[in-house]
Amino acid sequence: MLRVIEQAQRKVEIGISCTYCWAHSIPKGKTAKEAADDIIDLHLPAFKHLAINGRIHVENIDVFCEKGVFDLESTRRILLAGKDIGLHLNFHGDELNLMHAAELGAELEALAVSHLEEISDEGITALAAARCSAVLLPKTAYSLRLKQPRDILNVPRDMLNAGVIVSLGSDFNPNAYCFFMPMVMHLACVNLKMSLSEALAAATINAAYSLGRSHTHGSLEVGKQGDVVILNAPGWEHEVEDFANISPVGVYIWRVDENIIQIDYNRGGEHIPEDIVHKVLENGWGITEP
């Protein structure tokens, strides 16, 4: 799969942040310690060799820190081994049970910890102090009908009040089959009680931060990559308020080798006249990041 992602990185004109996520389940017949030993002693050295030779380019390492999967100590060992070979730490934690993954992420200076439905008050404080992003995934709980022992409605508000960098993600996978971010933002506003502006920041600049890319992505600023979506709507808020009813997307625009490129689903890529680009940017017509 890493080789497939590598081919995609070379062939498509969009940025891809690749994560090594072998530690998502325990192989049959092994313990968490044995699986962690295999990753540290066999997989990561082979991975490092491929990376040194330019055959793969991976930025992050992930571990599913959960009861019945990787315990806290196994998670720590795998993350530290990944950090030693230059990978950013970006992992699952505190989803179904309180594992104190948030505190571990803060301790190890992780970029982000995802899920966090069962995070403790101490974990929230630790994330805020460490500037470690909390990636909330409201579509997952919605799809799986998860019931949380802790009042989920308080978690994002407690995080925001404490100064945690809250991000939103789709958790796109077979049990949360959605990468439609306006729907994710809608669920964040309705189920997690976030404001529209908080959801927008969480889905753009904070999401970029969680991948270590906020210096180049996530907002429209001079010197950053200009990834935008132009929407057929009075304002970006309408795309969040209208549940799964997005207006037709006009174009995707980004800078590729200093060129403005238009992507149209029917016609492919073409250059946009410079006067139209300037008019759109000057007037700020319903612009948001994809």
JSON list of C-alpha atoms in Angstrom, two decimals, residues 41-156:
[
{"chain": "A", "resi": 41, "resn": "ASP", "atom": "CA", "xyz": [12.80, -4.83, 14.97]},
{"chain": "A", "resi": 42, "resn": "LEU", "atom": "CA", "xyz": [11.65, -5.82, 11.46]},
{"chain": "A", "resi": 43, "resn": "HIS", "atom": "CA", "xyz": [9.19, -3.44, 9.84]},
{"chain": "A", "resi": 44, "resn": "LEU", "atom": "CA", "xyz": [10.63, -0.04, 10.70]},
{"chain": "A", "resi": 45, "resn": "PRO", "atom": "CA", "xyz": [14.23, -0.93, 9.70]},
{"chain": "A", "resi": 46, "resn": "ALA", "atom": "CA", "xyz": [12.92, -2.16, 6.33]},
{"chain": "A", "resi": 47, "resn": "PHE", "atom": "CA", "xyz": [10.78, 0.95, 6.05]},
{"chain": "A", "resi": 48, "resn": "LYS", "atom": "CA", "xyz": [13.80, 3.18, 6.81]},
{"chain": "A", "resi": 49, "resn": "HIS", "atom": "CA", "xyz": [15.80, 1.43, 4.08]},
{"chain": "A", "resi": 50, "resn": "LEU", "atom": "CA", "xyz": [13.06, 2.09, 1.50]},
{"chain": "A", "resi": 51, "resn": "ALA", "atom": "CA", "xyz": [12.81, 5.72, 2.59]},
{"chain": "A", "resi": 52, "resn": "ILE", "atom": "CA", "xyz": [16.57, 6.33, 2.42]},
{"chain": "A", "resi": 53, "resn": "ASN", "atom": "CA", "xyz": [16.60, 4.97, -1.12]},
{"chain": "A", "resi": 54, "resn": "GLY", "atom": "CA", "xyz": [13.75, 7.26, -2.14]},
{"chain": "A", "resi": 55, "resn": "ARG", "atom": "CA", "xyz": [11.31, 4.43, -2.85]},
{"chain": "A", "resi": 56, "resn": "ILE", "atom": "CA", "xyz": [8.68, 5.70, -0.40]},
{"chain": "A", "resi": 57, "resn": "HIS", "atom": "CA", "xyz": [7.96, 9.05, 1.22]},
{"chain": "A", "resi": 58, "resn": "VAL", "atom": "CA", "xyz": [6.06, 8.83, 4.49]},
{"chain": "A", "resi": 59, "resn": "GLU", "atom": "CA", "xyz": [5.53, 11.62, 7.01]},
{"chain": "A", "resi": 60, "resn": "ASN", "atom": "CA", "xyz": [3.66, 10.11, 9.96]},
{"chain": "A", "resi": 61, "resn": "ILE", "atom": "CA", "xyz": [3.37, 6.99, 12.10]},
{"chain": "A", "resi": 62, "resn": "ASP", "atom": "CA", "xyz": [0.10, 5.84, 13.65]},
{"chain": "A", "resi": 63, "resn": "VAL", "atom": "CA", "xyz": [-0.80, 3.34, 16.38]},
{"chain": "A", "resi": 64, "resn": "PHE", "atom": "CA", "xyz": [-4.27, 2.26, 17.55]},
{"chain": "A", "resi": 65, "resn": "CYS", "atom": "CA", "xyz": [-3.92, 2.68, 21.30]},
{"chain": "A", "resi": 66, "resn": "GLU", "atom": "CA", "xyz": [-6.93, 0.81, 22.69]},
{"chain": "A", "resi": 67, "resn": "LYS", "atom": "CA", "xyz": [-7.93, -2.11, 24.92]},
{"chain": "A", "resi": 68, "resn": "GLY", "atom": "CA", "xyz": [-7.54, -5.35, 23.00]},
{"chain": "A", "resi": 69, "resn": "VAL", "atom": "CA", "xyz": [-5.18, -3.68, 20.53]},
{"chain": "A", "resi": 70, "resn": "PHE", "atom": "CA", "xyz": [-1.98, -1.84, 21.53]},
{"chain": "A", "resi": 71, "resn": "ASP", "atom": "CA", "xyz": [-1.66, -0.93, 25.20]},
{"chain": "A", "resi": 72, "resn": "LEU", "atom": "CA", "xyz": [-0.06, 2.31, 26.33]},
{"chain": "A", "resi": 73, "resn": "GLU", "atom": "CA", "xyz": [3.46, 0.89, 26.74]},
{"chain": "A", "resi": 74, "resn": "SER", "atom": "CA", "xyz": [3.44, -0.86, 23.34]},
{"chain": "A", "resi": 75, "resn": "THR", "atom": "CA", "xyz": [2.14, 2.36, 21.78]},
{"chain": "A", "resi": 76, "resn": "ARG", "atom": "CA", "xyz": [4.92, 4.35, 23.41]},
{"chain": "A", "resi": 77, "resn": "ARG", "atom": "CA", "xyz": [7.61, 1.96, 22.13]},
{"chain": "A", "resi": 78, "resn": "ILE", "atom": "CA", "xyz": [6.32, 2.00, 18.54]},
{"chain": "A", "resi": 79, "resn": "LEU", "atom": "CA", "xyz": [5.89, 5.78, 18.45]},
{"chain": "A", "resi": 80, "resn": "LEU", "atom": "CA", "xyz": [9.37, 6.40, 19.85]},
{"chain": "A", "resi": 81, "resn": "ALA", "atom": "CA", "xyz": [10.87, 4.02, 17.30]},
{"chain": "A", "resi": 82, "resn": "GLY", "atom": "CA", "xyz": [9.07, 5.88, 14.54]},
{"chain": "A", "resi": 83, "resn": "LYS", "atom": "CA", "xyz": [10.16, 9.23, 15.92]},
{"chain": "A", "resi": 84, "resn": "ASP", "atom": "CA", "xyz": [13.77, 8.01, 15.96]},
{"chain": "A", "resi": 85, "resn": "ILE", "atom": "CA", "xyz": [13.68, 7.58, 12.16]},
{"chain": "A", "resi": 86, "resn": "GLY", "atom": "CA", "xyz": [12.12, 10.98, 11.57]},
{"chain": "A", "resi": 87, "resn": "LEU", "atom": "CA", "xyz": [8.39, 10.26, 11.47]},
{"chain": "A", "resi": 88, "resn": "HIS", "atom": "CA", "xyz": [5.81, 12.60, 12.97]},
{"chain": "A", "resi": 89, "resn": "LEU", "atom": "CA", "xyz": [3.55, 11.07, 15.61]},
{"chain": "A", "resi": 90, "resn": "ASN", "atom": "CA", "xyz": [-0.13, 11.12, 14.67]},
{"chain": "A", "resi": 91, "resn": "PHE", "atom": "CA", "xyz": [-2.13, 8.33, 16.30]},
{"chain": "A", "resi": 92, "resn": "HIS", "atom": "CA", "xyz": [-5.49, 6.92, 17.51]},
{"chain": "A", "resi": 93, "resn": "GLY", "atom": "CA", "xyz": [-6.28, 7.21, 21.20]},
{"chain": "A", "resi": 94, "resn": "ASP", "atom": "CA", "xyz": [-8.91, 7.30, 23.93]},
{"chain": "A", "resi": 95, "resn": "GLU", "atom": "CA", "xyz": [-11.68, 6.30, 21.52]},
{"chain": "A", "resi": 96, "resn": "LEU", "atom": "CA", "xyz": [-13.56, 3.48, 23.23]},
{"chain": "A", "resi": 97, "resn": "ASN", "atom": "CA", "xyz": [-11.75, 3.45, 26.56]},
{"chain": "A", "resi": 98, "resn": "LEU", "atom": "CA", "xyz": [-9.65, 5.90, 28.56]},
{"chain": "A", "resi": 99, "resn": "MET", "atom": "CA", "xyz": [-6.07, 4.86, 27.77]},
{"chain": "A", "resi": 100, "resn": "HIS", "atom": "CA", "xyz": [-4.38, 8.18, 28.68]},
{"chain": "A", "resi": 101, "resn": "ALA", "atom": "CA", "xyz": [-3.30, 8.39, 25.04]},
{"chain": "A", "resi": 102, "resn": "ALA", "atom": "CA", "xyz": [-3.74, 12.16, 25.09]},
{"chain": "A", "resi": 103, "resn": "GLU", "atom": "CA", "xyz": [-1.22, 12.49, 27.91]},
{"chain": "A", "resi": 104, "resn": "LEU", "atom": "CA", "xyz": [1.15, 10.19, 26.01]},
{"chain": "A", "resi": 105, "resn": "GLY", "atom": "CA", "xyz": [0.81, 12.26, 22.84]},
{"chain": "A", "resi": 106, "resn": "ALA", "atom": "CA", "xyz": [1.61, 15.42, 24.75]},
{"chain": "A", "resi": 107, "resn": "GLU", "atom": "CA", "xyz": [4.59, 13.78, 26.45]},
{"chain": "A", "resi": 108, "resn": "LEU", "atom": "CA", "xyz": [6.05, 12.53, 23.15]},
{"chain": "A", "resi": 109, "resn": "GLU", "atom": "CA", "xyz": [5.36, 15.84, 21.33]},
{"chain": "A", "resi": 110, "resn": "ALA", "atom": "CA", "xyz": [2.97, 14.24, 18.84]},
{"chain": "A", "resi": 111, "resn": "LEU", "atom": "CA", "xyz": [1.50, 16.38, 16.10]},
{"chain": "A", "resi": 112, "resn": "ALA", "atom": "CA", "xyz": [-1.97, 15.06, 16.85]},
{"chain": "A", "resi": 113, "resn": "VAL", "atom": "CA", "xyz": [-4.08, 12.43, 18.57]},
{"chain": "A", "resi": 114, "resn": "SER", "atom": "CA", "xyz": [-7.34, 11.33, 16.91]},
{"chain": "A", "resi": 115, "resn": "HIS", "atom": "CA", "xyz": [-10.76, 10.26, 18.28]},
{"chain": "A", "resi": 116, "resn": "LEU", "atom": "CA", "xyz": [-10.44, 11.17, 22.01]},
{"chain": "A", "resi": 117, "resn": "GLU", "atom": "CA", "xyz": [-14.09, 10.52, 22.89]},
{"chain": "A", "resi": 118, "resn": "GLU", "atom": "CA", "xyz": [-12.94, 9.18, 26.28]},
{"chain": "A", "resi": 119, "resn": "ILE", "atom": "CA", "xyz": [-10.23, 11.77, 26.99]},
{"chain": "A", "resi": 120, "resn": "SER", "atom": "CA", "xyz": [-9.67, 12.80, 30.60]},
{"chain": "A", "resi": 121, "resn": "ASP", "atom": "CA", "xyz": [-9.55, 16.35, 31.96]},
{"chain": "A", "resi": 122, "resn": "GLU", "atom": "CA", "xyz": [-5.82, 15.82, 32.50]},
{"chain": "A", "resi": 123, "resn": "GLY", "atom": "CA", "xyz": [-5.47, 14.77, 28.87]},
{"chain": "A", "resi": 124, "resn": "ILE", "atom": "CA", "xyz": [-7.16, 17.95, 27.69]},
{"chain": "A", "resi": 125, "resn": "THR", "atom": "CA", "xyz": [-4.83, 20.05, 29.81]},
{"chain": "A", "resi": 126, "resn": "ALA", "atom": "CA", "xyz": [-1.81, 18.15, 28.52]},
{"chain": "A", "resi": 127, "resn": "LEU", "atom": "CA", "xyz": [-2.78, 18.56, 24.85]},
{"chain": "A", "resi": 128, "resn": "ALA", "atom": "CA", "xyz": [-3.26, 22.29, 25.30]},
{"chain": "A", "resi": 129, "resn": "ALA", "atom": "CA", "xyz": [0.12, 22.73, 27.00]},
{"chain": "A", "resi": 130, "resn": "ALA", "atom": "CA", "xyz": [1.94, 20.66, 24.38]},
{"chain": "A", "resi": 131, "resn": "ARG", "atom": "CA", "xyz": [0.17, 22.32, 21.39]},
{"chain": "A", "resi": 132, "resn": "CYS", "atom": "CA", "xyz": [-0.79, 18.81, 20.25]},
{"chain": "A", "resi": 133, "resn": "SER", "atom": "CA", "xyz": [-3.86, 18.83, 18.02]},
{"chain": "A", "resi": 134, "resn": "ALA", "atom": "CA", "xyz": [-7.00, 16.90, 18.95]},
{"chain": "A", "resi": 135, "resn": "VAL", "atom": "CA", "xyz": [-8.54, 15.46, 15.77]},
{"chain": "A", "resi": 136, "resn": "LEU", "atom": "CA", "xyz": [-12.27, 14.89, 16.34]},
{"chain": "A", "resi": 137, "resn": "LEU", "atom": "CA", "xyz": [-14.14, 12.50, 14.04]},
{"chain": "A", "resi": 138, "resn": "PRO", "atom": "CA", "xyz": [-17.89, 13.04, 14.45]},
{"chain": "A", "resi": 139, "resn": "LYS", "atom": "CA", "xyz": [-18.81, 10.90, 11.43]},
{"chain": "A", "resi": 140, "resn": "THR", "atom": "CA", "xyz": [-17.40, 7.79, 13.13]},
{"chain": "A", "resi": 141, "resn": "ALA", "atom": "CA", "xyz": [-19.59, 8.04, 16.22]},
{"chain": "A", "resi": 142, "resn": "TYR", "atom": "CA", "xyz": [-22.57, 8.85, 13.98]},
{"chain": "A", "resi": 143, "resn": "SER", "atom": "CA", "xyz": [-22.05, 5.80, 11.74]},
{"chain": "A", "resi": 144, "resn": "LEU", "atom": "CA", "xyz": [-21.26, 3.33, 14.52]},
{"chain": "A", "resi": 145, "resn": "ARG", "atom": "CA", "xyz": [-23.94, 4.67, 16.92]},
{"chain": "A", "resi": 146, "resn": "LEU", "atom": "CA", "xyz": [-21.36, 4.88, 19.65]},
{"chain": "A", "resi": 147, "resn": "LYS", "atom": "CA", "xyz": [-22.51, 5.62, 23.17]},
{"chain": "A", "resi": 148, "resn": "GLN", "atom": "CA", "xyz": [-19.91, 7.43, 25.19]},
{"chain": "A", "resi": 149, "resn": "PRO", "atom": "CA", "xyz": [-19.56, 7.01, 28.98]},
{"chain": "A", "resi": 150, "resn": "ARG", "atom": "CA", "xyz": [-18.37, 10.57, 29.12]},
{"chain": "A", "resi": 151, "resn": "ASP", "atom": "CA", "xyz": [-20.76, 13.26, 27.86]},
{"chain": "A", "resi": 152, "resn": "ILE", "atom": "CA", "xyz": [-19.45, 13.72, 24.32]},
{"chain": "A", "resi": 153, "resn": "LEU", "atom": "CA", "xyz": [-21.12, 17.12, 24.08]},
{"chain": "A", "resi": 154, "resn": "ASN", "atom": "CA", "xyz": [-18.73, 18.53, 26.66]},
{"chain": "A", "resi": 155, "resn": "VAL", "atom": "CA", "xyz": [-15.50, 17.25, 25.12]},
{"chain": "A", "resi": 156, "resn": "PRO", "atom": "CA", "xyz": [-14.96, 19.73, 22.26]}
]
